[in-house]
Coordinates of C-alpha atoms and ligand atoms in Angstrom, one line a residue:
Chain W
X1 CA 0.0 0.0 0.0
X2 CA 2.8 2.4 -0.8
X3 CA 1.8 3.8 -4.2
X4 CA -1.3 3.1 -6.2
X5 CA -4.8 4.1 -7.2
X6 CA -8.4 3.5 -6.1
X7 CA -11.1 3.4 -8.8
X8 CA -9.1 5.9 -10.8
X9 CA -10.9 7.2 -13.9
X10 CA -9.6 9.8 -16.3
X11 CA -11.4 11.5 -19.1
X12 CA -9.6 13.9 -21.4
X13 CA -11.6 16.9 -22.5
X14 CA -14.7 15.9 -20.6
X15 CA -18.0 17.3 -21.7
X16 CA -16.8 18.0 -25.3
X17 CA -17.4 15.9 -28.4
X18 CA -13.7 14.9 -28.1
X19 CA -14.1 13.4 -24.6
X20 CA -11.8 10.3 -24.3
X21 CA -12.0 7.9 -21.4
X22 CA -8.3 7.1 -21.0
X23 CA -8.6 5.2 -17.7
X24 CA -11.6 3.4 -16.2
X25 CA -11.9 2.4 -12.6
X26 CA -8.3 1.4 -12.1
X27 CA -7.4 0.0 -8.7
X28 CA -4.0 -1.4 -7.7
X29 CA -1.3 -0.9 -5.1
X30 CA 2.4 -1.4 -5.2
X31 CA 4.8 -2.1 -2.3
X32 CA 7.7 0.1 -1.4
X33 CA 10.9 -1.3 -3.1
X34 CA 9.1 -3.1 -5.9
X35 CA 10.1 -3.1 -9.5
X36 CA 6.9 -2.9 -11.6
X37 CA 6.2 -3.0 -15.3
X38 CA 3.3 -1.3 -17.0
X39 CA 2.5 -3.0 -20.3
X40 CA -0.2 -2.4 -22.9
X41 CA -0.8 -1.6 -26.5
X42 CA -0.4 2.0 -27.6
X43 CA -3.3 4.2 -26.5
X44 CA -4.1 1.8 -23.6
X45 CA -3.5 4.5 -21.0
X46 CA 0.1 3.9 -19.7
X47 CA 1.3 7.5 -20.0
X48 CA -1.9 8.8 -18.5
X49 CA -1.6 6.5 -15.5
X50 CA 2.0 7.4 -15.0
X51 CA 1.2 11.1 -15.0
X52 CA -1.3 10.5 -12.3
X53 CA 1.3 8.7 -10.1
X54 CA 3.3 12.0 -10.2
X55 CA 0.3 14.2 -9.5
X56 CA 0.5 15.8 -13.0
X57 CA -3.1 15.0 -13.8
X58 CA -6.3 15.3 -11.7
X59 CA -8.5 12.3 -11.5
X60 CA -11.9 12.6 -13.1
X61 CA -13.0 10.1 -10.4
X62 CA -11.3 8.0 -7.8
X63 CA -7.9 8.8 -6.1
X64 CA -4.2 8.2 -6.3
X65 CA -2.2 7.6 -3.1
X66 CA 1.4 7.7 -2.1
X67 CA 2.9 6.7 1.3
X68 CA -0.5 6.5 3.0
X69 CA -1.8 9.9 1.7
X70 CA -4.1 10.9 -1.1
X71 CA -2.3 12.9 -3.8
X72 CA -4.7 15.8 -3.6
X73 CA -4.6 19.2 -5.0
X74 CA -2.8 20.7 -2.0
X75 CA 0.1 22.6 -3.7
X76 CA 2.6 22.2 -0.8
X77 CA 2.0 18.5 -0.6
X78 CA 2.4 18.2 -4.4
X79 CA 5.7 19.9 -4.3
X80 CA 6.9 17.6 -1.6
X81 CA 5.7 14.6 -3.6
X82 CA 7.6 15.7 -6.7
X83 CA 10.8 15.7 -4.7
X84 CA 10.2 12.1 -3.9
X85 CA 8.9 10.8 -7.1
X86 CA 11.0 11.3 -10.2
X87 CA 9.4 11.0 -13.6
X88 CA 11.1 10.6 -16.9
X89 CA 8.7 11.5 -19.7
X90 CA 8.1 9.3 -22.8
X91 CA 9.5 12.1 -25.0
X92 CA 12.7 13.4 -23.4
X93 CA 12.5 16.6 -25.4
X94 CA 9.3 17.4 -23.5
X95 CA 11.2 18.0 -20.3
X96 CA 14.2 20.0 -21.7
X97 CA 14.3 23.7 -21.1
X98 CA 17.8 24.6 -20.0
X99 CA 20.5 26.0 -22.3
X100 CA 23.1 23.3 -21.5
X101 CA 23.0 19.7 -20.6
X102 CA 24.8 20.6 -17.3
X103 CA 22.0 23.1 -16.3
X104 CA 19.4 20.6 -17.3
X105 CA 20.8 18.0 -14.8
X106 CA 21.5 20.7 -12.2
X107 CA 18.0 22.0 -12.2
X108 CA 16.5 19.7 -9.6
X109 CA 19.4 19.8 -7.0
X110 CA 19.6 23.6 -7.4
X111 CA 15.8 23.8 -6.6
X112 CA 16.5 21.9 -3.4
X113 CA 18.8 24.7 -2.3
X114 CA 22.1 22.8 -2.4
X115 CA 25.3 24.7 -2.7
X116 CA 26.9 24.9 -6.2
X117 CA 29.6 22.4 -5.1
X118 CA 27.0 19.9 -4.0
X119 CA 25.1 20.5 -7.2
X120 CA 28.2 19.8 -9.2
X121 CA 28.7 16.6 -7.4
X122 CA 25.1 15.5 -8.0
X123 CA 25.4 16.4 -11.7
X124 CA 28.6 14.5 -12.3
X125 CA 27.3 11.6 -10.3
X126 CA 24.0 11.4 -12.2
X127 CA 25.8 11.9 -15.6
X128 CA 28.3 9.1 -14.9
X129 CA 25.6 6.7 -13.7
X130 CA 23.8 6.8 -17.0
X131 CA 27.0 5.7 -18.8
X132 CA 27.3 8.8 -20.9
X133 CA 31.0 9.1 -21.7
X134 CA 32.2 12.3 -23.1
X135 CA 32.3 15.2 -20.6
X136 CA 32.1 17.7 -23.5
X137 CA 28.4 16.7 -23.8
X138 CA 27.7 18.7 -20.6
X139 CA 28.4 22.0 -22.3
X140 CA 26.1 21.3 -25.3
X141 CA 22.6 22.4 -25.8
X142 CA 20.3 19.5 -24.9
X143 CA 18.9 19.5 -28.5
X144 CA 22.4 19.0 -30.0
X145 CA 22.5 15.4 -29.0
X146 CA 21.7 12.1 -30.7
X147 CA 18.4 10.5 -29.9
X148 CA 19.9 8.0 -27.4
X149 CA 22.0 10.7 -25.7
X150 CA 18.9 12.9 -25.1
X151 CA 17.2 10.0 -23.4
X152 CA 20.1 9.4 -21.1
X153 CA 20.3 13.1 -20.2
X154 CA 16.6 13.1 -19.4
X155 CA 17.2 10.2 -17.0
X156 CA 20.2 11.9 -15.4
X157 CA 18.1 15.0 -14.9
X158 CA 15.8 12.9 -12.7
X159 CA 18.4 10.9 -11.0
X160 CA 20.0 14.1 -9.7
X161 CA 16.9 14.6 -7.7
X162 CA 17.8 11.5 -5.6
X163 CA 14.1 10.3 -5.7
X164 CA 12.5 7.6 -3.6
X165 CA 10.4 6.4 -6.5
X166 CA 11.6 6.4 -10.1
X167 CA 9.0 6.3 -12.9
X168 CA 10.1 5.9 -16.5
X169 CA 7.7 6.1 -19.4
X170 CA 9.2 3.9 -22.2
X171 CA 12.8 4.6 -21.2
X172 CA 14.4 2.3 -23.7
X173 CA 13.1 4.0 -26.9
X174 CA 16.2 5.2 -28.9
X175 CA 18.7 3.4 -26.7
X176 CA 21.2 1.0 -28.2
X177 CA 21.2 -2.4 -26.5
X178 CA 24.3 -1.9 -24.5
X179 CA 22.9 1.4 -23.2
X180 CA 19.6 -0.3 -22.4
X181 CA 21.4 -3.0 -20.5
X182 CA 23.5 -0.4 -18.7
X183 CA 20.3 1.5 -17.7
X184 CA 18.6 -1.7 -16.5
X185 CA 21.6 -2.7 -14.5
X186 CA 21.6 0.8 -12.9
X187 CA 17.9 0.5 -12.1
X188 CA 18.4 -2.9 -10.6
X189 CA 21.2 -1.5 -8.4
X190 CA 19.1 1.4 -7.3
X191 CA 16.2 -0.9 -6.6
X192 CA 18.2 -3.6 -4.7
X193 CA 20.8 -1.6 -3.0
X194 CA 19.2 1.7 -2.3
X195 CA 15.6 0.4 -2.1
X196 CA 14.1 2.7 -4.7
X197 CA 10.7 1.8 -6.0
X198 CA 10.9 1.5 -9.8
X199 CA 7.9 1.7 -12.2
X200 CA 8.5 1.4 -16.0
X201 CA 6.2 1.4 -19.0
X202 CA 7.7 -0.4 -22.0
X203 CA 7.0 -2.4 -25.1
X204 CA 10.4 -4.0 -25.0
X205 CA 10.5 -6.7 -22.3
X206 CA 13.8 -8.3 -23.1
X207 CA 16.2 -8.0 -20.2
X208 CA 13.9 -5.9 -18.0
X209 CA 11.8 -9.0 -17.4
X210 CA 14.7 -10.4 -15.4
X211 CA 14.6 -7.5 -13.0
X212 CA 11.0 -6.8 -12.5
X213 CA 8.8 -8.5 -9.9
X214 CA 5.4 -7.1 -10.7
X215 CA 3.4 -6.4 -13.9
X216 CA 0.2 -4.4 -14.7
X217 CA -1.4 -4.9 -18.1
X218 CA -3.7 -2.1 -19.5
X219 CA -5.9 -2.3 -22.5
X220 CA -8.3 0.5 -23.6
X221 CA -8.0 2.2 -20.2
X222 CA -8.8 -0.9 -18.2
X223 CA -6.5 -3.0 -16.0
X224 CA -6.7 -6.4 -17.6
X225 CA -4.0 -8.3 -15.6
X226 CA -2.0 -7.5 -12.5
X227 CA 0.2 -9.6 -10.3
X228 CA 3.7 -11.1 -10.2
X229 CA 5.6 -11.3 -13.4
X230 CA 5.4 -15.1 -13.6
X231 CA 1.6 -14.9 -13.1
X232 CA 1.2 -12.3 -15.8
X233 CA 3.6 -13.8 -18.3
X234 CA 2.0 -17.2 -17.9
X235 CA -1.1 -15.7 -19.6
X236 CA 0.6 -15.9 -23.0
X237 CA -2.6 -16.3 -25.0
X238 CA -4.4 -13.4 -23.3
X239 CA -1.3 -11.2 -23.9
X240 CA -1.3 -12.2 -27.6
X241 CA -4.9 -11.4 -28.0
X242 CA -4.1 -7.9 -26.7
X243 CA -1.4 -7.5 -29.3
X244 CA 1.4 -7.9 -26.8
X245 CA 4.3 -10.2 -26.8
X246 CA 6.7 -12.0 -24.3
X247 CA 10.4 -11.4 -24.0
X248 CA 12.2 -13.0 -27.0
X249 CA 14.0 -15.6 -24.9
X250 CA 10.7 -16.6 -23.2
X251 CA 9.2 -17.0 -26.7
X252 CA 12.0 -19.3 -27.7
X253 CA 11.4 -21.5 -24.5
X254 CA 7.7 -21.7 -25.4
X255 CA 8.5 -22.8 -28.9
X256 CA 10.9 -25.5 -27.6
X257 CA 8.3 -26.7 -25.1
X258 CA 5.7 -26.9 -27.8
X259 CA 8.1 -29.1 -29.9
X260 CA 8.3 -31.4 -26.9
X261 CA 11.5 -30.4 -25.2
X262 CA 11.1 -30.6 -21.4
X263 CA 12.0 -27.0 -20.5
X264 CA 10.5 -24.4 -18.2
X265 CA 8.8 -21.4 -19.9
X266 CA 9.2 -19.0 -16.9
X267 CA 12.6 -18.0 -18.3
X268 CA 13.6 -14.3 -18.7
X269 CA 17.4 -14.5 -19.0
X270 CA 19.9 -16.0 -21.5
X271 CA 21.8 -17.8 -18.7
X272 CA 18.6 -19.5 -17.4
X273 CA 17.6 -20.4 -21.0
X274 CA 21.0 -22.0 -21.5
X275 CA 20.8 -24.0 -18.3
X276 CA 17.3 -25.2 -19.1
X277 CA 18.2 -26.3 -22.7
X278 CA 21.4 -28.0 -21.7
X279 CA 19.6 -29.9 -18.9
X280 CA 16.7 -30.9 -21.2
X281 CA 19.2 -32.2 -23.8
X282 CA 20.9 -34.4 -21.2
X283 CA 17.6 -35.7 -20.0
X284 CA 16.2 -36.1 -23.5
Chain B
X1 CA 21.5 5.3 -65.4
X2 CA 18.1 3.7 -64.5
X3 CA 19.4 0.1 -64.9
X4 CA 18.8 -2.5 -62.2
X5 CA 22.3 -2.0 -60.7
X6 CA 22.4 1.8 -60.8
X7 CA 23.3 3.4 -57.5
X8 CA 20.5 5.5 -56.0
X9 CA 22.8 6.9 -53.3
X10 CA 26.6 7.2 -53.3
X11 CA 28.7 8.5 -50.5
X12 CA 32.2 9.4 -51.6
X13 CA 34.6 9.9 -48.7
X14 CA 32.0 12.0 -46.9
X15 CA 32.8 13.9 -43.7
X16 CA 30.5 15.9 -41.4
X17 CA 31.2 18.0 -38.3
X18 CA 28.6 19.8 -36.2
X19 CA 31.0 22.7 -35.8
X20 CA 30.7 22.6 -32.0
X21 CA 33.5 23.8 -29.7
X22 CA 35.7 21.2 -28.0
X23 CA 34.3 18.3 -30.0
X24 CA 37.0 15.8 -30.3
X25 CA 36.0 14.2 -33.7
X26 CA 33.6 14.7 -36.5
X27 CA 30.2 13.0 -36.5
X28 CA 31.1 11.2 -39.8
X29 CA 34.6 10.5 -41.1
X30 CA 35.3 9.3 -44.6
X31 CA 32.1 7.4 -45.4
X32 CA 32.3 5.4 -48.6
X33 CA 29.4 3.3 -49.8
X34 CA 26.6 3.1 -52.3
X35 CA 23.0 1.8 -52.3
X36 CA 21.6 0.2 -55.4
X37 CA 18.1 0.3 -56.7
X38 CA 15.9 -2.1 -54.8
X39 CA 18.4 -2.8 -52.0
X40 CA 17.3 -3.1 -48.3
X41 CA 20.0 -1.9 -46.1
X42 CA 19.9 -1.9 -42.3
X43 CA 22.0 0.8 -40.7
X44 CA 23.2 -0.1 -37.2
X45 CA 25.6 1.4 -34.7
X46 CA 25.7 2.5 -31.0
X47 CA 24.1 5.7 -29.8
X48 CA 26.0 8.7 -31.2
X49 CA 27.7 6.8 -34.0
X50 CA 26.4 8.9 -36.8
X51 CA 23.4 7.0 -38.2
X52 CA 20.9 10.0 -38.2
X53 CA 23.6 12.3 -39.5
X54 CA 24.2 10.0 -42.4
X55 CA 20.5 9.8 -43.3
X56 CA 20.4 13.6 -43.2
X57 CA 23.3 13.7 -45.7
X58 CA 21.3 11.4 -48.0
X59 CA 18.2 13.6 -47.8
X60 CA 20.3 16.8 -48.3
X61 CA 19.1 18.1 -44.9
X62 CA 22.9 18.3 -44.2
X63 CA 25.7 18.9 -46.7
X64 CA 29.0 17.0 -46.2
X65 CA 31.8 19.2 -44.9
X66 CA 34.2 17.2 -47.1
X67 CA 33.7 14.6 -49.8
X68 CA 30.4 14.2 -51.7
X69 CA 27.0 12.6 -51.6
X70 CA 25.2 11.8 -54.8
X71 CA 21.5 10.9 -55.1
X72 CA 20.8 9.4 -58.5
X73 CA 24.0 11.0 -59.7
X74 CA 23.0 14.5 -58.5
X75 CA 25.3 16.0 -55.9
X76 CA 23.4 17.2 -52.8
X77 CA 25.2 20.6 -53.1
X78 CA 23.2 21.4 -56.3
X79 CA 20.6 23.6 -54.7
X80 CA 18.3 23.9 -57.7
X81 CA 18.0 20.1 -57.7
X82 CA 17.1 19.7 -54.0
X83 CA 13.4 19.1 -54.7
X84 CA 14.3 16.2 -56.9
X85 CA 16.7 14.8 -54.3
X86 CA 14.1 15.0 -51.5
X87 CA 11.4 13.6 -53.7
X88 CA 13.4 10.5 -54.6
X89 CA 14.7 9.9 -51.0
X90 CA 11.9 10.4 -48.6
X91 CA 12.5 10.3 -44.8
X92 CA 10.5 8.7 -42.0
X93 CA 11.3 9.7 -38.4
X94 CA 11.0 8.0 -35.1
X95 CA 8.1 9.9 -33.7
X96 CA 5.0 9.4 -35.7
X97 CA 3.4 12.4 -34.1
X98 CA 5.8 14.9 -35.5
X99 CA 5.5 14.1 -39.2
X100 CA 1.8 14.3 -39.9
X101 CA 0.7 17.9 -40.6
X102 CA -2.8 17.9 -42.1
X103 CA -6.2 17.6 -40.5
X104 CA -7.1 14.4 -42.3
X105 CA -5.1 11.4 -43.6
X106 CA -6.2 12.2 -47.1
X107 CA -4.9 15.8 -46.9
X108 CA -1.7 14.5 -45.4
X109 CA -1.1 12.1 -48.3
X110 CA -1.8 15.0 -50.8
X111 CA 0.4 17.5 -49.0
X112 CA 3.8 16.6 -50.6
X113 CA 2.1 16.2 -54.0
X114 CA 0.6 19.6 -53.8
X115 CA 4.1 21.0 -53.2
X116 CA 5.2 19.3 -56.5
X117 CA 2.5 21.4 -58.2
X118 CA 0.9 18.3 -59.8
X119 CA -2.6 18.6 -61.4
X120 CA -5.5 17.8 -59.0
X121 CA -6.6 14.8 -61.0
X122 CA -3.1 13.2 -60.7
X123 CA -3.0 14.0 -57.0
X124 CA -6.3 12.3 -56.4
X125 CA -5.3 9.3 -58.3
X126 CA -2.0 8.9 -56.5
X127 CA -3.6 9.4 -53.0
X128 CA -6.1 6.7 -53.8
X129 CA -3.6 4.3 -55.2
X130 CA -1.2 4.8 -52.3
X131 CA -3.9 4.4 -49.6
X132 CA -5.0 1.2 -51.3
X133 CA -1.5 -0.2 -51.4
X134 CA -1.0 0.4 -47.7
X135 CA -4.5 -0.6 -46.6
X136 CA -5.4 2.9 -45.4
X137 CA -8.6 3.4 -47.4
X138 CA -10.9 3.2 -44.4
X139 CA -8.8 5.9 -42.6
X140 CA -8.7 8.6 -45.3
X141 CA -11.2 10.9 -43.6
X142 CA -9.8 10.4 -40.1
X143 CA -7.7 13.1 -38.3
X144 CA -4.2 11.6 -38.0
X145 CA -4.0 12.3 -34.2
X146 CA -6.7 9.7 -33.6
X147 CA -4.7 6.9 -35.2
X148 CA -2.6 4.3 -33.4
X149 CA 1.2 4.8 -33.6
X150 CA 1.5 2.0 -36.1
X151 CA -1.2 3.5 -38.3
X152 CA 0.4 7.0 -38.1
X153 CA 3.8 5.5 -39.2
X154 CA 2.0 3.8 -42.2
X155 CA 0.4 7.1 -43.1
X156 CA 3.9 8.8 -42.9
X157 CA 5.2 6.0 -45.2
X158 CA 2.3 6.5 -47.6
X159 CA 3.0 10.2 -47.7
X160 CA 6.6 9.5 -48.8
X161 CA 5.4 6.7 -51.2
X162 CA 2.9 9.0 -52.9
X163 CA 6.0 11.0 -54.1
X164 CA 7.1 7.9 -56.0
X165 CA 10.5 7.8 -54.4
X166 CA 13.4 5.6 -55.4
X167 CA 14.5 5.2 -51.8
X168 CA 12.9 5.4 -48.3
X169 CA 15.1 6.5 -45.4
X170 CA 13.8 5.4 -42.1
X171 CA 15.2 6.5 -38.7
X172 CA 14.2 4.0 -36.0
X173 CA 10.7 3.9 -37.5
X174 CA 9.3 1.3 -35.0
X175 CA 11.0 2.5 -31.8
X176 CA 7.9 4.0 -30.3
X177 CA 5.4 1.4 -31.5
X178 CA 3.8 -1.5 -29.7
X179 CA 4.4 -5.1 -31.1
X180 CA 1.4 -5.0 -33.4
X181 CA 2.3 -1.6 -34.8
X182 CA 5.9 -2.7 -35.3
X183 CA 4.7 -5.7 -37.3
X184 CA 2.4 -3.7 -39.6
X185 CA 5.1 -1.2 -40.4
X186 CA 7.8 -3.8 -41.0
X187 CA 5.5 -5.9 -43.3
X188 CA 4.5 -2.7 -45.2
X189 CA 8.1 -1.6 -45.9
X190 CA 9.4 -5.1 -46.8
X191 CA 6.5 -5.5 -49.2
X192 CA 7.2 -2.2 -50.9
X193 CA 10.8 -3.1 -51.2
X194 CA 10.1 -6.6 -52.7
X195 CA 7.2 -5.7 -54.9
X196 CA 8.1 -2.2 -56.1
X197 CA 11.9 -2.3 -56.0
X198 CA 12.1 0.7 -53.7
X199 CA 15.4 0.9 -51.9
X200 CA 15.2 1.2 -48.1
X201 CA 17.8 2.4 -45.6
X202 CA 16.5 1.5 -42.2
X203 CA 18.2 2.7 -39.0
X204 CA 17.4 0.3 -36.1
X205 CA 18.6 -0.7 -32.6
X206 CA 16.7 -4.0 -32.9
X207 CA 19.0 -6.8 -34.3
X208 CA 15.8 -8.7 -35.1
X209 CA 14.8 -6.0 -37.5
X210 CA 18.3 -5.7 -39.0
X211 CA 18.2 -9.4 -39.6
X212 CA 15.3 -9.0 -42.1
X213 CA 17.4 -6.7 -44.3
X214 CA 19.5 -8.0 -47.2
X215 CA 22.5 -6.0 -46.3
X216 CA 23.7 -4.6 -42.9
X217 CA 26.0 -1.6 -42.5
X218 CA 27.5 -0.9 -39.1
X219 CA 28.8 2.5 -38.0
X220 CA 31.0 3.2 -35.0
X221 CA 32.4 6.6 -34.1
X222 CA 31.4 8.0 -37.5
X223 CA 33.1 5.3 -39.6
X224 CA 31.8 2.2 -41.4
X225 CA 33.1 -0.8 -39.5
X226 CA 31.2 -3.6 -41.3
X227 CA 29.2 -3.9 -44.5
X228 CA 27.8 -7.1 -45.8
X229 CA 25.0 -9.7 -45.8
X230 CA 22.9 -9.7 -42.7
X231 CA 23.9 -13.3 -42.1
X232 CA 27.5 -12.3 -42.1
X233 CA 27.5 -9.0 -40.1
X234 CA 25.0 -10.0 -37.5
X235 CA 26.6 -13.3 -36.7
X236 CA 30.0 -11.7 -36.1
X237 CA 29.2 -11.3 -32.4
X238 CA 32.9 -10.4 -31.6
X239 CA 32.7 -7.4 -33.8
X240 CA 29.2 -6.4 -32.6
X241 CA 30.2 -6.7 -28.9
X242 CA 33.4 -4.7 -29.5
X243 CA 31.4 -1.7 -30.7
X244 CA 28.8 -2.1 -28.0
X245 CA 26.1 -3.8 -30.0
X246 CA 24.5 -7.2 -29.7
X247 CA 23.3 -10.0 -32.0
X248 CA 19.7 -11.3 -32.2
X249 CA 18.4 -13.1 -29.1
X250 CA 18.5 -16.4 -31.0
X251 CA 22.1 -15.7 -32.3
X252 CA 23.3 -14.8 -28.8
X253 CA 21.7 -17.8 -27.2
X254 CA 23.1 -20.1 -29.9
X255 CA 26.6 -18.8 -29.1
X256 CA 26.1 -19.4 -25.4
X257 CA 24.8 -22.9 -26.1
X258 CA 27.9 -23.6 -28.3
X259 CA 30.1 -22.5 -25.4
X260 CA 28.1 -25.0 -23.3
X261 CA 29.0 -27.8 -25.7
X262 CA 26.0 -27.8 -28.1
X263 CA 27.2 -28.2 -31.7
X264 CA 24.9 -25.6 -33.1
X265 CA 25.8 -23.9 -36.5
X266 CA 27.2 -20.4 -36.3
X267 CA 24.8 -18.8 -38.8
X268 CA 21.7 -18.9 -36.6
X269 CA 19.9 -15.5 -36.7
X270 CA 16.2 -16.0 -35.9
X271 CA 14.0 -18.0 -33.4
X272 CA 12.8 -20.5 -35.9
X273 CA 16.4 -21.5 -37.0
X274 CA 17.4 -21.8 -33.3
X275 CA 14.4 -23.9 -32.3
X276 CA 14.7 -26.2 -35.4
X277 CA 18.4 -26.8 -34.8
X278 CA 18.0 -27.5 -31.0
X279 CA 15.1 -29.9 -31.8
X280 CA 17.3 -31.7 -34.4
X281 CA 20.1 -32.1 -31.9
X282 CA 17.7 -33.4 -29.2
X283 CA 16.3 -36.0 -31.6
X284 CA 19.8 -37.2 -32.6
X285 CA 20.7 -37.7 -28.9
Ligands
LIG1 N1 22.7 19.2 -33.7 C1 23.8 18.7 -33.2 N2 24.8 19.5 -32.8 C2 26.0 19.0 -32.3 N3 26.3 17.7 -32.3 C3 25.4 16.9 -32.7 C4 24.1 17.3 -33.2 N4 23.3 16.2 -33.5 C5 24.1 15.1 -33.3 N5 25.3 15.5 -32.8 C6 26.5 14.6 -32.4 O1 26.9 13.9 -33.6 C7 27.2 12.6 -33.3 C8 26.4 11.7 -34.2 O2 25.0 11.9 -33.9 P1 23.8 11.1 -34.6 O3 22.5 11.8 -34.2 O4 24.0 11.0 -36.1 O5 24.0 9.6 -33.9 P2 23.0 8.3 -34.1 O6 23.9 7.2 -34.6 O7 21.8 8.7 -34.9 O8 22.7 8.1 -32.6 P3 21.4 7.5 -31.9 O9 21.4 6.0 -32.0 O10 21.5 7.9 -30.4 O11 20.2 8.2 -32.5 C9 27.0 12.4 -31.8 O12 28.2 12.5 -31.2 C10 26.1 13.5 -31.4 O13 26.3 14.0 -30.1
LIG2 N1 -3.4 15.2 -23.9 C1 -4.4 14.4 -24.3 N2 -5.6 14.9 -24.8 C2 -6.6 14.1 -25.2 N3 -6.5 12.7 -25.3 C3 -5.3 12.2 -24.9 C4 -4.2 12.9 -24.4 N4 -3.2 12.1 -24.0 C5 -3.7 10.9 -24.3 N5 -5.0 10.9 -24.8 C6 -5.8 9.7 -25.2 O1 -5.9 8.9 -24.0 C7 -5.8 7.5 -24.4 C8 -4.6 6.9 -23.6 O2 -3.4 7.5 -24.0 P1 -2.0 7.3 -23.4 O3 -2.1 7.4 -21.9 O4 -1.0 8.2 -24.0 O5 -1.7 5.7 -23.7 P2 -0.3 4.9 -23.9 O6 0.8 5.7 -23.1 O7 -0.6 3.6 -23.3 O8 0.0 4.8 -25.3 C9 -5.6 7.5 -25.9 O9 -6.9 7.2 -26.4 C10 -5.1 8.8 -26.2 O10 -5.5 9.2 -27.6
LIG3 MG1 2.6 6.4 -23.7
LIG4 MG1 19.7 8.8 -34.3

């Protein structure tokens, strides 16, 4: 009961001919320290839900809670909340406004009233954590970056806040696979060692499935499935019918099992797949 | 010049620098390669390696600082021929939301054609034919912002296609799409390449997508580090790992299994090949 929603409904442009019900009667709660995935086809309401978790949208009905309190419209409470919950938007460009990459990452710590020395330490720390290499990037305008570099800077700008909950809306878009793995390893470390709660929406389940413990599945604004990752991923047919897919390595295990090889299908890493296949070969 | 093997795009020792201060090296250094009519080339490389910059050189959005880029034999520095260069090499971007401009799909498809000052009757005919080809007939009267991501990308592709291009340049066209949208876009582009002989240069971070191309070109730090058949480049895991890339899941898993003593062939690229080979091995046990 750390962060979640109760009968949350959201309608965009209510009372107009364009009214869109983006979320309908969504109820769930996540535990502190969990690593949760939000999955669903495009338009299913993932980004809308994520913005509610950060108090950026107001519920049409129902409520959102965090640490035992409703996220209401009290401005002071909201400001406090945003210091604890860091959100990386789906489009990194949408959050850039500073003149340099450095100032972009320095914005949150400066707002917390840290000294310029402390700010610098936070910036360098956050920049390094994302795996960005060349320090000359810090002097550039955020728009003068490649697509993947923009994404990583957006993530650094939220890490520098030292949040308690980290929410990332489709964070792997535009990342090369090594940067993706680097990011996921960083998130796993923040989750396991520093106890951060991590919530990610994504279409790309490879690798992240090995780190997550919980999954929520949305379709057309409704919560279709929720539970442990194994529970949700075992509903392969239901996921297919929603136009979703499993991690590539899990797919391979399903195909092998269908061809009669005695392997488990709850497999989300290459190493586990290798063990399963080698063991099955010996037995078979 | 229009023969089957004629080059649509040629890059001759092309360099490009974003004249920034303190930048250690140019974004592109000495790029040599050409794309023939009807080829499907996947362009891969780590973040910041120069893929987008290279596409922009081919589309004449950027001009090489040194060397030369030719589109159908026309140098991209010939300003009076830019409309022809852009017509024959259309570009599709990552974000489907940023490239649709009009209030209906139909108007969007007509937009580029109107700029070519074609007669209205020709525009109508081409819009209809392109929509039919991409299965967008039912969506013609819809406002683009109400479409799914995959549909928006197909409309963007249709907009380029209506211009009767020789080559489509695509910069991570499926990155923002859900699995269903990804499939529909990939199927569409591969069918256009196969059936209409339109060349495609497709930037992607997904090895599974690159594996569908005939040819794969890998960039690292602004240089071409591999250029060859998908089967060859994408199964060279040592090279891919060295520049911070990965092979397909099936290819990587096959390599791990080989290390574990499974005599699997080294050319495995997709799930079906891997599953077939493992099952054959298991039967022979
Ligand atoms: N507008 C710009 N001004 C200055 N430097 C830039 C600009 N755009 C890109 N760069 C730099 O040029 C290099 C190549 O960038 P490019 O966008 O071509 O890479 P990319 O291969 O497309 O990367 P990604 O996979 O992240 O999209 C990078 O070092 C990048 O930081
Ligand atoms: N700012 C907005 N104004 C109006 N409708 C919106 C807005 N943002 C999203 N929607 C609509 O709400 C629904 C859910 O969208 P979204 O939360 O972005 O889904 P997802 O992130 O899963 O793709 C869609 O029908 C979308 O068109
Ligand atoms: Mg979204
Ligand atoms: Mg790019």
